[in-house]
JSON list of C-alpha atoms in Angstrom, two decimals:
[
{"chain": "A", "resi": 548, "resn": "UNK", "atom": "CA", "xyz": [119.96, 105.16, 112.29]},
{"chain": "A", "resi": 549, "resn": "UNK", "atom": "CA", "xyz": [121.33, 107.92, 115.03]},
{"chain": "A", "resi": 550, "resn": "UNK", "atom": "CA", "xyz": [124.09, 105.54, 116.27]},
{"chain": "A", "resi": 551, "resn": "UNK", "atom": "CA", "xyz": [126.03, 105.54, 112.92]},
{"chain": "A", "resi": 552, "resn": "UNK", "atom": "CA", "xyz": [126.34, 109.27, 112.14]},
{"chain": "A", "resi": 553, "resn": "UNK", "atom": "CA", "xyz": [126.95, 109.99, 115.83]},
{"chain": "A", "resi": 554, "resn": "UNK", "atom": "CA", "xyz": [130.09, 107.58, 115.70]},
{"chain": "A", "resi": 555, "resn": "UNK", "atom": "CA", "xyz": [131.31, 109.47, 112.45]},
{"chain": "A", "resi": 556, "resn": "UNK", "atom": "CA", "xyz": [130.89, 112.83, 114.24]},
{"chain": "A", "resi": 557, "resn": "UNK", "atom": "CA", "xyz": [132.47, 111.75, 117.30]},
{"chain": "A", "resi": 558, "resn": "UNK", "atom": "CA", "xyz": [135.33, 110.17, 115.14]},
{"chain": "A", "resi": 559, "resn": "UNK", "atom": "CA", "xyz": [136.11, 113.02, 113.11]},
{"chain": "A", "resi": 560, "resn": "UNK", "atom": "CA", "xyz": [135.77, 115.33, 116.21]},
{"chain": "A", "resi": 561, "resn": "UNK", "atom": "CA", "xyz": [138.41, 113.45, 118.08]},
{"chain": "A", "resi": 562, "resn": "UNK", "atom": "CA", "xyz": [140.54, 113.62, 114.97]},
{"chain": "A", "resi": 563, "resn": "UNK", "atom": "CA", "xyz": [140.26, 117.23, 114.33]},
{"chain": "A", "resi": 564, "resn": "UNK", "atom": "CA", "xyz": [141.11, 118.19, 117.77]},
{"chain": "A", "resi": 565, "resn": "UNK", "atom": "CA", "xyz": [144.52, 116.53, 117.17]},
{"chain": "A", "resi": 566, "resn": "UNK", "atom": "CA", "xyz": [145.28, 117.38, 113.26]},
{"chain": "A", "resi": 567, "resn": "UNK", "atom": "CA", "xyz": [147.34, 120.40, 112.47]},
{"chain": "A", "resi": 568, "resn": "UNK", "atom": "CA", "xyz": [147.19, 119.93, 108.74]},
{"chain": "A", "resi": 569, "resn": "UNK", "atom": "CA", "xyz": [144.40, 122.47, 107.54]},
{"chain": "A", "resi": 570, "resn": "UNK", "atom": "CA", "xyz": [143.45, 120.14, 104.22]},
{"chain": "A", "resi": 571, "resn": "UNK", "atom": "CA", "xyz": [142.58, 117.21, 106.93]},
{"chain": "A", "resi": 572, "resn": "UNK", "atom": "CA", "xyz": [140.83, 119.28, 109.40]},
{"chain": "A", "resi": 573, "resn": "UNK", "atom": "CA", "xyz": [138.97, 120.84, 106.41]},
{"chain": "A", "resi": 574, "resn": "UNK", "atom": "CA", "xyz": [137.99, 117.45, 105.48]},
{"chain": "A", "resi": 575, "resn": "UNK", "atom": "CA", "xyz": [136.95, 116.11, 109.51]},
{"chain": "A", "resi": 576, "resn": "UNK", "atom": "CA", "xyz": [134.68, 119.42, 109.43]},
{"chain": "A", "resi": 577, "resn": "UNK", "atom": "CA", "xyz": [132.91, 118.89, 106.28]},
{"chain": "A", "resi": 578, "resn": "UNK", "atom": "CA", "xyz": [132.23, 114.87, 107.35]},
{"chain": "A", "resi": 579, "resn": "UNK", "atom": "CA", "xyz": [130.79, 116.31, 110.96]},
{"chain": "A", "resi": 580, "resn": "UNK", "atom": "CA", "xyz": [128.62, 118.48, 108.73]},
{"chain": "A", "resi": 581, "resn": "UNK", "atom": "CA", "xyz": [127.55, 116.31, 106.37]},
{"chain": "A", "resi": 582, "resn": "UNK", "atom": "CA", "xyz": [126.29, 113.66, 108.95]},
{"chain": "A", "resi": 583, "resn": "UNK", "atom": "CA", "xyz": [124.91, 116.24, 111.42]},
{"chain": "A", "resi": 584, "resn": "UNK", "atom": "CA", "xyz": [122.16, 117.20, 108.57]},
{"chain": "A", "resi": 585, "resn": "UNK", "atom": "CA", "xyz": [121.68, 113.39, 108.03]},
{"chain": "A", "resi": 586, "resn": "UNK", "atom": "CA", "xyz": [120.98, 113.49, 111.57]},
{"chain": "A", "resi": 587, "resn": "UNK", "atom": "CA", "xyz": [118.80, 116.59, 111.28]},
{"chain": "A", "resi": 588, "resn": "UNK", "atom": "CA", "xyz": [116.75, 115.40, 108.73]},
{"chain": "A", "resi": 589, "resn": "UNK", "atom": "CA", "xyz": [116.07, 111.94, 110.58]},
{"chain": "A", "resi": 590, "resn": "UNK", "atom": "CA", "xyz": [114.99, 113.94, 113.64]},
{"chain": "A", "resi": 591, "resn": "UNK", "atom": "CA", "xyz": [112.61, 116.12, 111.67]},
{"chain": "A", "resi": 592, "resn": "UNK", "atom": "CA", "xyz": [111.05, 113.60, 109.91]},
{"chain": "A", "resi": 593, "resn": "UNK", "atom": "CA", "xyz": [110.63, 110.95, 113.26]},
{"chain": "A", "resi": 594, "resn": "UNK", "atom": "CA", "xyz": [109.38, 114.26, 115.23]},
{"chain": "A", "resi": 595, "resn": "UNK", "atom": "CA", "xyz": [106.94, 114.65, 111.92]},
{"chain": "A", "resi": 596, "resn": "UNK", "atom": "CA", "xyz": [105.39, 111.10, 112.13]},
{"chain": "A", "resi": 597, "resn": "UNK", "atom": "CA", "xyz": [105.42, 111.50, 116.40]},
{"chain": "A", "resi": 598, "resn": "UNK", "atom": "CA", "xyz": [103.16, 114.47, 116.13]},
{"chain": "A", "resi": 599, "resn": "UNK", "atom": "CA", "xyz": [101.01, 112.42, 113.69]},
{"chain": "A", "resi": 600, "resn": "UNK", "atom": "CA", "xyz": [100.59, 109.71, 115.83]},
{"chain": "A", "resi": 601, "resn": "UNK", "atom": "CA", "xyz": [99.79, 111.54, 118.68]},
{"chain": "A", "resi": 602, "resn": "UNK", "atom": "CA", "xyz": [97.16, 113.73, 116.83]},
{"chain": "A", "resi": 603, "resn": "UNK", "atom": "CA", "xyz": [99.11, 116.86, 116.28]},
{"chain": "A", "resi": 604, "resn": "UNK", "atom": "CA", "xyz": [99.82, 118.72, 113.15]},
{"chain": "A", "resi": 605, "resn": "UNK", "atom": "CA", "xyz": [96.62, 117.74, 111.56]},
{"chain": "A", "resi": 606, "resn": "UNK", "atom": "CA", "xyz": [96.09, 119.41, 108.09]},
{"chain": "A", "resi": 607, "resn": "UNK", "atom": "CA", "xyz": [93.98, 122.22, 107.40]},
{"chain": "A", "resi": 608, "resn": "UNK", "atom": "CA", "xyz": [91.99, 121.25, 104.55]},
{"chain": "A", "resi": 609, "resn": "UNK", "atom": "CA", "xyz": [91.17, 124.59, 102.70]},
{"chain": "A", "resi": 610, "resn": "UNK", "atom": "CA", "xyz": [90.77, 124.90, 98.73]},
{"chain": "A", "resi": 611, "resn": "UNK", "atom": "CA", "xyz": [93.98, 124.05, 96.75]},
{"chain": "A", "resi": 612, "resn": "UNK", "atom": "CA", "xyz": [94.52, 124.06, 93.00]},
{"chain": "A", "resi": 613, "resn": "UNK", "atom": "CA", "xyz": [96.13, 120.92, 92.72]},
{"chain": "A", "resi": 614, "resn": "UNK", "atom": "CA", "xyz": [97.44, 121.34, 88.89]},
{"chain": "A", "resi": 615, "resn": "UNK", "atom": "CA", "xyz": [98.98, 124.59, 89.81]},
{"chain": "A", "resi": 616, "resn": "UNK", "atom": "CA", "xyz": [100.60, 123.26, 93.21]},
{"chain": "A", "resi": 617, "resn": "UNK", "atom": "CA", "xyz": [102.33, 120.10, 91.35]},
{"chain": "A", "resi": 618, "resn": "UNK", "atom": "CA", "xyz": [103.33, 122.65, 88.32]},
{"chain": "A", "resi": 619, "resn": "UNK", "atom": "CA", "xyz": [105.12, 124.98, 90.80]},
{"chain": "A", "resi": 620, "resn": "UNK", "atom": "CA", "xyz": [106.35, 121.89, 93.07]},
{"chain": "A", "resi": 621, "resn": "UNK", "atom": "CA", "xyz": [108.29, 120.22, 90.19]},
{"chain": "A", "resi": 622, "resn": "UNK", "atom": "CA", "xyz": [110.40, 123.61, 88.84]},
{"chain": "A", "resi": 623, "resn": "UNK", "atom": "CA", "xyz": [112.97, 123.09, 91.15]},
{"chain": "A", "resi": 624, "resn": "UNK", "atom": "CA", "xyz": [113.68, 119.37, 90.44]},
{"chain": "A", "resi": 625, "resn": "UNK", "atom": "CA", "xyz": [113.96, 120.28, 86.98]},
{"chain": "A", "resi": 626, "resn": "UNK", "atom": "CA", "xyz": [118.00, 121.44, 87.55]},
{"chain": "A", "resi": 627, "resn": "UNK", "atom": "CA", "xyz": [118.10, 118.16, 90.14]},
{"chain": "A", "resi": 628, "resn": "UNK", "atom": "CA", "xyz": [117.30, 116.19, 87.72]},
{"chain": "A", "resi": 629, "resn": "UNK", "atom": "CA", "xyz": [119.65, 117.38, 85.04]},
{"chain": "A", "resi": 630, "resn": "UNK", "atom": "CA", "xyz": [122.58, 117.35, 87.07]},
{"chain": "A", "resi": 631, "resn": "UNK", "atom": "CA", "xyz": [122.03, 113.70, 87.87]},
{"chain": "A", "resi": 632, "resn": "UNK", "atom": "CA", "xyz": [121.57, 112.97, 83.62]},
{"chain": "A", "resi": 633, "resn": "UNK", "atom": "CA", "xyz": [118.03, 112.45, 84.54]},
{"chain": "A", "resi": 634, "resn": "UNK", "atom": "CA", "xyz": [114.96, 113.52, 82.74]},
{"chain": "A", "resi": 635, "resn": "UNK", "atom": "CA", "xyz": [111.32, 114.66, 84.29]},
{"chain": "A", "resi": 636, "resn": "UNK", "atom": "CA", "xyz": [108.27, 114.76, 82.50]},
{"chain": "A", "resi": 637, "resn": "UNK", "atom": "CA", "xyz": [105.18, 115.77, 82.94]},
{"chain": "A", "resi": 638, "resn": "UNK", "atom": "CA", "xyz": [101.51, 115.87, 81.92]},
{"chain": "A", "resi": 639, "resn": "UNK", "atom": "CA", "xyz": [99.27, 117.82, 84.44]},
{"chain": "A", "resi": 640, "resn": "UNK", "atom": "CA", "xyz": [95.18, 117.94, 83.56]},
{"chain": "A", "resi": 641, "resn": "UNK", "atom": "CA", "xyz": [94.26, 121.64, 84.83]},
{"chain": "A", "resi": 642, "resn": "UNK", "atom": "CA", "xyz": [91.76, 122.75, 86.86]},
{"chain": "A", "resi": 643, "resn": "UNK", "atom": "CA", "xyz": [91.80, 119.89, 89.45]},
{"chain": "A", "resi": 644, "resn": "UNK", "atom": "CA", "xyz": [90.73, 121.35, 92.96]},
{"chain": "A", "resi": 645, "resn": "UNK", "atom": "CA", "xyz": [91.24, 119.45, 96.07]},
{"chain": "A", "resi": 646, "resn": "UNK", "atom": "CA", "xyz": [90.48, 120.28, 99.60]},
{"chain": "A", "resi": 647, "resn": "UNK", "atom": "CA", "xyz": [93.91, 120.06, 101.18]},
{"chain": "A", "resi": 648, "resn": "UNK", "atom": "CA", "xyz": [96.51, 121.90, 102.80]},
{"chain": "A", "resi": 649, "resn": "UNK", "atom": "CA", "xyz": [99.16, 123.15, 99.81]},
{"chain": "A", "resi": 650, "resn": "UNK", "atom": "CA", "xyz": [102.32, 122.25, 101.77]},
{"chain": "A", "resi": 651, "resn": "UNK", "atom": "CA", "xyz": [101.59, 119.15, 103.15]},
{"chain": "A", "resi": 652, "resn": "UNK", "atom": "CA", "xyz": [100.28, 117.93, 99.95]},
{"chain": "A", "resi": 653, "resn": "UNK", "atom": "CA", "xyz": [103.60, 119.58, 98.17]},
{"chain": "A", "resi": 654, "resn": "UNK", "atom": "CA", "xyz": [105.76, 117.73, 100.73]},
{"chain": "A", "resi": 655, "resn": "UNK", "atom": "CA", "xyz": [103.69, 114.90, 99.24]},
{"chain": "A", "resi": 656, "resn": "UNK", "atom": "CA", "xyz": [105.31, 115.28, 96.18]},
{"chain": "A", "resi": 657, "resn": "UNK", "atom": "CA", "xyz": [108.66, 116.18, 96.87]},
{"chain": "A", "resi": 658, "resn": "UNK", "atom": "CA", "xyz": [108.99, 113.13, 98.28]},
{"chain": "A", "resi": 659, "resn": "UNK", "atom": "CA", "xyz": [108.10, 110.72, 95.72]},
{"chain": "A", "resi": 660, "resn": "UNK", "atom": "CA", "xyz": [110.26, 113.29, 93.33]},
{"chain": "A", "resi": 661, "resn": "UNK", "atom": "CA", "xyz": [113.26, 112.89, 95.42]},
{"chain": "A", "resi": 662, "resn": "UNK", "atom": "CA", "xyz": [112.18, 108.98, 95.77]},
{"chain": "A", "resi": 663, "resn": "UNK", "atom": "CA", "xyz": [112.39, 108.36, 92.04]},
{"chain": "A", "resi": 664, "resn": "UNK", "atom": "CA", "xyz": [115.52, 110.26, 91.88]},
{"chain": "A", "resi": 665, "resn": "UNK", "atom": "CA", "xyz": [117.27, 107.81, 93.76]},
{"chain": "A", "resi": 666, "resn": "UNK", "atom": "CA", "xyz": [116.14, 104.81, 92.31]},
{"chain": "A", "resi": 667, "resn": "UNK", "atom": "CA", "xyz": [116.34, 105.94, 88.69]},
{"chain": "A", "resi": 668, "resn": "UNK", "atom": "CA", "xyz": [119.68, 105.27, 86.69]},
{"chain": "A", "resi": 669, "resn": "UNK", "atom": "CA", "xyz": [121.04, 107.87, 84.29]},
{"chain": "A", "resi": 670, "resn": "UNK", "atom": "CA", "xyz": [119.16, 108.44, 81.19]},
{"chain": "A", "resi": 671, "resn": "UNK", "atom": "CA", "xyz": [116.19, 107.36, 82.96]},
{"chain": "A", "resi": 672, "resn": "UNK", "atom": "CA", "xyz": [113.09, 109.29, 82.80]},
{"chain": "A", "resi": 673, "resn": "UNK", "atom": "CA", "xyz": [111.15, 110.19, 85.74]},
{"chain": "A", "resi": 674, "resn": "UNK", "atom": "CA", "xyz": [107.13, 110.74, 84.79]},
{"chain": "A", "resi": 675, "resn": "UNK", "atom": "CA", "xyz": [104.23, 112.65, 86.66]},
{"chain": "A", "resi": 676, "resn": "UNK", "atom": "CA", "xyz": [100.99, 112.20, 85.82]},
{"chain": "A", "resi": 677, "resn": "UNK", "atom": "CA", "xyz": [97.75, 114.39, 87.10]},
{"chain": "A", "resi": 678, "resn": "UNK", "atom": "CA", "xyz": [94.33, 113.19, 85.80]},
{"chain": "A", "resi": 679, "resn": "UNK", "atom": "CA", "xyz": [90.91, 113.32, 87.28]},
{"chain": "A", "resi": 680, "resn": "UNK", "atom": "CA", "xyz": [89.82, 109.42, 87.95]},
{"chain": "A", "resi": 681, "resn": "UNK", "atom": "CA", "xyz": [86.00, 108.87, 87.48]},
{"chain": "A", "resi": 682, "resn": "UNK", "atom": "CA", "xyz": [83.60, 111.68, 88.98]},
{"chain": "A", "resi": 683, "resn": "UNK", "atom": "CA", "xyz": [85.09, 112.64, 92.63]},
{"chain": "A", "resi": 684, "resn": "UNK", "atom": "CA", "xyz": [88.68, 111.62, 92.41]},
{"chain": "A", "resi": 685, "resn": "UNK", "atom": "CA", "xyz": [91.71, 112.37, 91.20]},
{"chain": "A", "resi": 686, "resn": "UNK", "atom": "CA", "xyz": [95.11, 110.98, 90.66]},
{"chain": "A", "resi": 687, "resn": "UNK", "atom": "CA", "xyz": [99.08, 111.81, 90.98]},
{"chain": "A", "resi": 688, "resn": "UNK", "atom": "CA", "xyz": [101.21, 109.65, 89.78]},
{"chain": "A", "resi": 689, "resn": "UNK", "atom": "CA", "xyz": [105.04, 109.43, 89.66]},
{"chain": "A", "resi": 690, "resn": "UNK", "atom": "CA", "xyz": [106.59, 106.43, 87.68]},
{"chain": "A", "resi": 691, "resn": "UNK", "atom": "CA", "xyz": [110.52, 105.76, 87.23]},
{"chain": "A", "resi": 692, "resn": "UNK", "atom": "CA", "xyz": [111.85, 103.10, 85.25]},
{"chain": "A", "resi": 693, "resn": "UNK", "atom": "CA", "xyz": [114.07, 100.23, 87.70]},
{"chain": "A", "resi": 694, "resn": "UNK", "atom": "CA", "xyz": [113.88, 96.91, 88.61]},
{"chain": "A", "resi": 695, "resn": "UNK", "atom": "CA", "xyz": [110.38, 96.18, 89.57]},
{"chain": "A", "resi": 696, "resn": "UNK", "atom": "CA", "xyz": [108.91, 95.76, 93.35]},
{"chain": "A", "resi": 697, "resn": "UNK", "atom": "CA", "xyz": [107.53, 92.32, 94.47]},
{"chain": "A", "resi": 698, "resn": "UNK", "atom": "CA", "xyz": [103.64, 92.33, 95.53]},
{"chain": "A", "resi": 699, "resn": "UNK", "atom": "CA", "xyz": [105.64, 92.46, 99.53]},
{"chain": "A", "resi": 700, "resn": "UNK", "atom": "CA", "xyz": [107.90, 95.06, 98.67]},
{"chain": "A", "resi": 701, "resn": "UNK", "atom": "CA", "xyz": [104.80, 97.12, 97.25]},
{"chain": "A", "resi": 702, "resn": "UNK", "atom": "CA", "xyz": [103.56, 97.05, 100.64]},
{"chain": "A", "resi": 703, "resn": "UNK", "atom": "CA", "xyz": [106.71, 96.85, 102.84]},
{"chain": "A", "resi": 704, "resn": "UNK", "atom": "CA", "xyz": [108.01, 100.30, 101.42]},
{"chain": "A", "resi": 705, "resn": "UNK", "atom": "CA", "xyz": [105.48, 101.75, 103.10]},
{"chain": "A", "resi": 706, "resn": "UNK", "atom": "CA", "xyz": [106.57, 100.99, 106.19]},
{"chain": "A", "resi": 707, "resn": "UNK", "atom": "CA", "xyz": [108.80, 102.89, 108.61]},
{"chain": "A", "resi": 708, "resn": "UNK", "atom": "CA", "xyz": [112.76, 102.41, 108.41]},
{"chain": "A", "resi": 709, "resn": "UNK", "atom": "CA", "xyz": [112.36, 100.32, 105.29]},
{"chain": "A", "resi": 710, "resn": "UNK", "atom": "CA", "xyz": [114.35, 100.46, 102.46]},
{"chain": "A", "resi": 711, "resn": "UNK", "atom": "CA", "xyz": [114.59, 97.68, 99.28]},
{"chain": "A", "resi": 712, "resn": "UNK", "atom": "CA", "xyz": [118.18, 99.23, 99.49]},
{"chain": "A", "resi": 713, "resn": "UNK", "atom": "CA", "xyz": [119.93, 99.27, 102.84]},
{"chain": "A", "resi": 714, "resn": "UNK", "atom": "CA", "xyz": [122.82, 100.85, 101.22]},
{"chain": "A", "resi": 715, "resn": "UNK", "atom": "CA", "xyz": [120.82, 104.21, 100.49]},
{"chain": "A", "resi": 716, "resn": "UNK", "atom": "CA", "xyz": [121.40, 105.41, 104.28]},
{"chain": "A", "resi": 717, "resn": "UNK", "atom": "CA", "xyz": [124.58, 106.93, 102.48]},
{"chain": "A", "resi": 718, "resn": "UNK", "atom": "CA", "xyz": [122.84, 109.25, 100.43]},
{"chain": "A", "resi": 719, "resn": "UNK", "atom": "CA", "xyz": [120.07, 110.77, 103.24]},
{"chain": "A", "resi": 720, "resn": "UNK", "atom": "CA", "xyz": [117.38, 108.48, 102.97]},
{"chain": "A", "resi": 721, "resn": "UNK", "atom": "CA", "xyz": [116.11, 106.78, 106.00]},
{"chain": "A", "resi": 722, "resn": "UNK", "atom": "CA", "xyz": [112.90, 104.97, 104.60]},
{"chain": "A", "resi": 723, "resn": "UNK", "atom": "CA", "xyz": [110.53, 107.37, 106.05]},
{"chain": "A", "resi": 724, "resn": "UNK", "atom": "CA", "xyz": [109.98, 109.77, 103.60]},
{"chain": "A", "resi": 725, "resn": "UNK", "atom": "CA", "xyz": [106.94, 107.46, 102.09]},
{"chain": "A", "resi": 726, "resn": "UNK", "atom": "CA", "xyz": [105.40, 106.70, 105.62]},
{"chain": "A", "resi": 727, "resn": "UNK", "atom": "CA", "xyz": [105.56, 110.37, 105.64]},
{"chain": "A", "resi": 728, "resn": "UNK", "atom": "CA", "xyz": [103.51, 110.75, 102.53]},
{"chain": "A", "resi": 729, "resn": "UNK", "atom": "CA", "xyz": [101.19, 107.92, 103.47]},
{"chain": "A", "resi": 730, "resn": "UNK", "atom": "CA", "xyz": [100.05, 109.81, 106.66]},
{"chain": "A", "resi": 731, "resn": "UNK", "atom": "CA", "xyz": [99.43, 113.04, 104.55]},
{"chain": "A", "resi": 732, "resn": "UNK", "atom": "CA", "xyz": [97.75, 111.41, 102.10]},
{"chain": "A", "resi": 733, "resn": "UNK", "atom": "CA", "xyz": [95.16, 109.76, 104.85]},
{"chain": "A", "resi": 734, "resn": "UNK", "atom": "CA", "xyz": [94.76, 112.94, 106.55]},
{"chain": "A", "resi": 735, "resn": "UNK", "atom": "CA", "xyz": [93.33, 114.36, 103.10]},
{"chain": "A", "resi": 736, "resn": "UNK", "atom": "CA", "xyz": [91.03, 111.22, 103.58]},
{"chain": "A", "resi": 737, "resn": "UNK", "atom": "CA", "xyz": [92.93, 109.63, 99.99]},
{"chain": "A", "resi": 738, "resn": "UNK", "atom": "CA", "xyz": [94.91, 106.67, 99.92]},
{"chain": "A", "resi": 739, "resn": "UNK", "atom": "CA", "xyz": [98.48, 106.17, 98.26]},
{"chain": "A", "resi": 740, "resn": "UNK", "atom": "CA", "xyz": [100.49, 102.94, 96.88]},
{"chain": "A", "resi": 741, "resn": "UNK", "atom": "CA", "xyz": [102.84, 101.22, 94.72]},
{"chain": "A", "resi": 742, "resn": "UNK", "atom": "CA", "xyz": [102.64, 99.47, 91.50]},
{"chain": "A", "resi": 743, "resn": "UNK", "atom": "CA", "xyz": [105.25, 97.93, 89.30]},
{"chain": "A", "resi": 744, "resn": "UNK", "atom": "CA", "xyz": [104.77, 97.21, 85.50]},
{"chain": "A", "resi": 745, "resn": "UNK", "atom": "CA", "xyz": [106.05, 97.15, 82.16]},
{"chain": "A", "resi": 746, "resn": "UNK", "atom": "CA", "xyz": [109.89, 98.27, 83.72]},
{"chain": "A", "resi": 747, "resn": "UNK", "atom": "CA", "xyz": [108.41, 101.03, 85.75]},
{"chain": "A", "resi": 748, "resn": "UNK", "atom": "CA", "xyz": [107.52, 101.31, 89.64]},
{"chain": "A", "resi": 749, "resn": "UNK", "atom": "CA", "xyz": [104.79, 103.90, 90.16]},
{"chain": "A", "resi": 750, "resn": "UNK", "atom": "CA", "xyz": [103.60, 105.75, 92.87]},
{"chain": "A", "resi": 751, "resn": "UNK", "atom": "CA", "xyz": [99.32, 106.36, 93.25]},
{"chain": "A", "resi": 752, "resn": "UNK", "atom": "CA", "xyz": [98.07, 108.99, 95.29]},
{"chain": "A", "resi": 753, "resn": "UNK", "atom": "CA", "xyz": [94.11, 108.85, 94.63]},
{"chain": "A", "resi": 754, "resn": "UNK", "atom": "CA", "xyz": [92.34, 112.51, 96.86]},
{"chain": "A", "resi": 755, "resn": "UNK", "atom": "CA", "xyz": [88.83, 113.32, 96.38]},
{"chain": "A", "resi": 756, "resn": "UNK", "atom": "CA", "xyz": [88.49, 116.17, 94.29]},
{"chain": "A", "resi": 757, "resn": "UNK", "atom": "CA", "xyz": [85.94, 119.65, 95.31]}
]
């Protein structure tokens, strides 16, 4: 995962140190740039899950509106979306209060946001769902239409460096973002997974509610 964008930026380097047209070198800088925030991103996100396993960075549970956080988190997918001739819908039940720490539990749903993006096809639409569930729990849930995910792959995806589609290290994604949101889900003492059904994948995140 570090090896390949290091080559590109050590290719492109070389290059650039020996171009004189300014259209190429424009185009070696903007690859070196491009892969150094791939790299970036993979750093943060390993250092993320380090500090987790090593007992750092635990989340500071405090009172969180939970309707208002995921009505605020998705406004700025909204123009994402669009641009990408994708739609996002939404029904949020109000008044669902969590104990939780509001930006872990947004970074919670930004990735299974940017998750569906991906994997959703153009005019797909992209659905989130908050209900209570039963007397003490909750649910978020964000379903996208694609092909569906075996009973393995429902678990699998879960897992660190996995991907159902190798080919989507292109784009930025480096299969952690959902161990990511697995480990914030368990430190709100909730549980998360995968379902697929009737064309759609979805994503569960079940919290206890205050």
């Amino acid at each position: 995962e570090l090896k390949t964008p290091l080559t590109v930026i050590m290719t492109n380097a070389e290059l650039l140190q020996d171009e004189a047209d300014e259209a190429r070198r424009s185009t070696f800088s903007s690859s070196i740039l491009t892969m150094s925030r791939q790299m970036r991103a993979l750093v943060e996100q390993m250092l993320e899950l380090a500090r987790a396993d090593s007992g750092q960075g635990k989340a500071d549970l405090r009172p969180v509106d939970l309707s208002t956080l995921a009505a605020d988190a998705l406004l700025p997918f909204d123009p994402v979306f669009f641009e990408q001739g994708l739609m996002l819908s939404s029904q949020l039940a109000e008044g669902i209060n969590v104990n939780g720490d509001a930006g872990r539990l947004k970074e919670v749903l930004d990735i299974l946001l940017d998750n569906a993006r991906k994997y959703t096809e153009p005019p797909g639409t992209v659905n989130v769902r908050l209900e209570r569930w039963g007397h003490h729990r909750c649910r978020l849930t964000v379903s996208n239409p694609g092909p569906p995910l075996s009973a393995a792959e429902q678990k699998d995806i879960f897992k660190r460096f996995y991907r159902t589609d190798p080919a989507r290290s292109r784009d930025g994604s480096f299969g952690l973002g959902l161990s990511i949101a697995q480990r914030i889900t368990e430190e709100h003492h909730g549980h998360i997974w995968a379902e697929s059904g009737d064309g759609d994948n979805r994503f569960i995140v079940e919290l206890p509610i205050r």
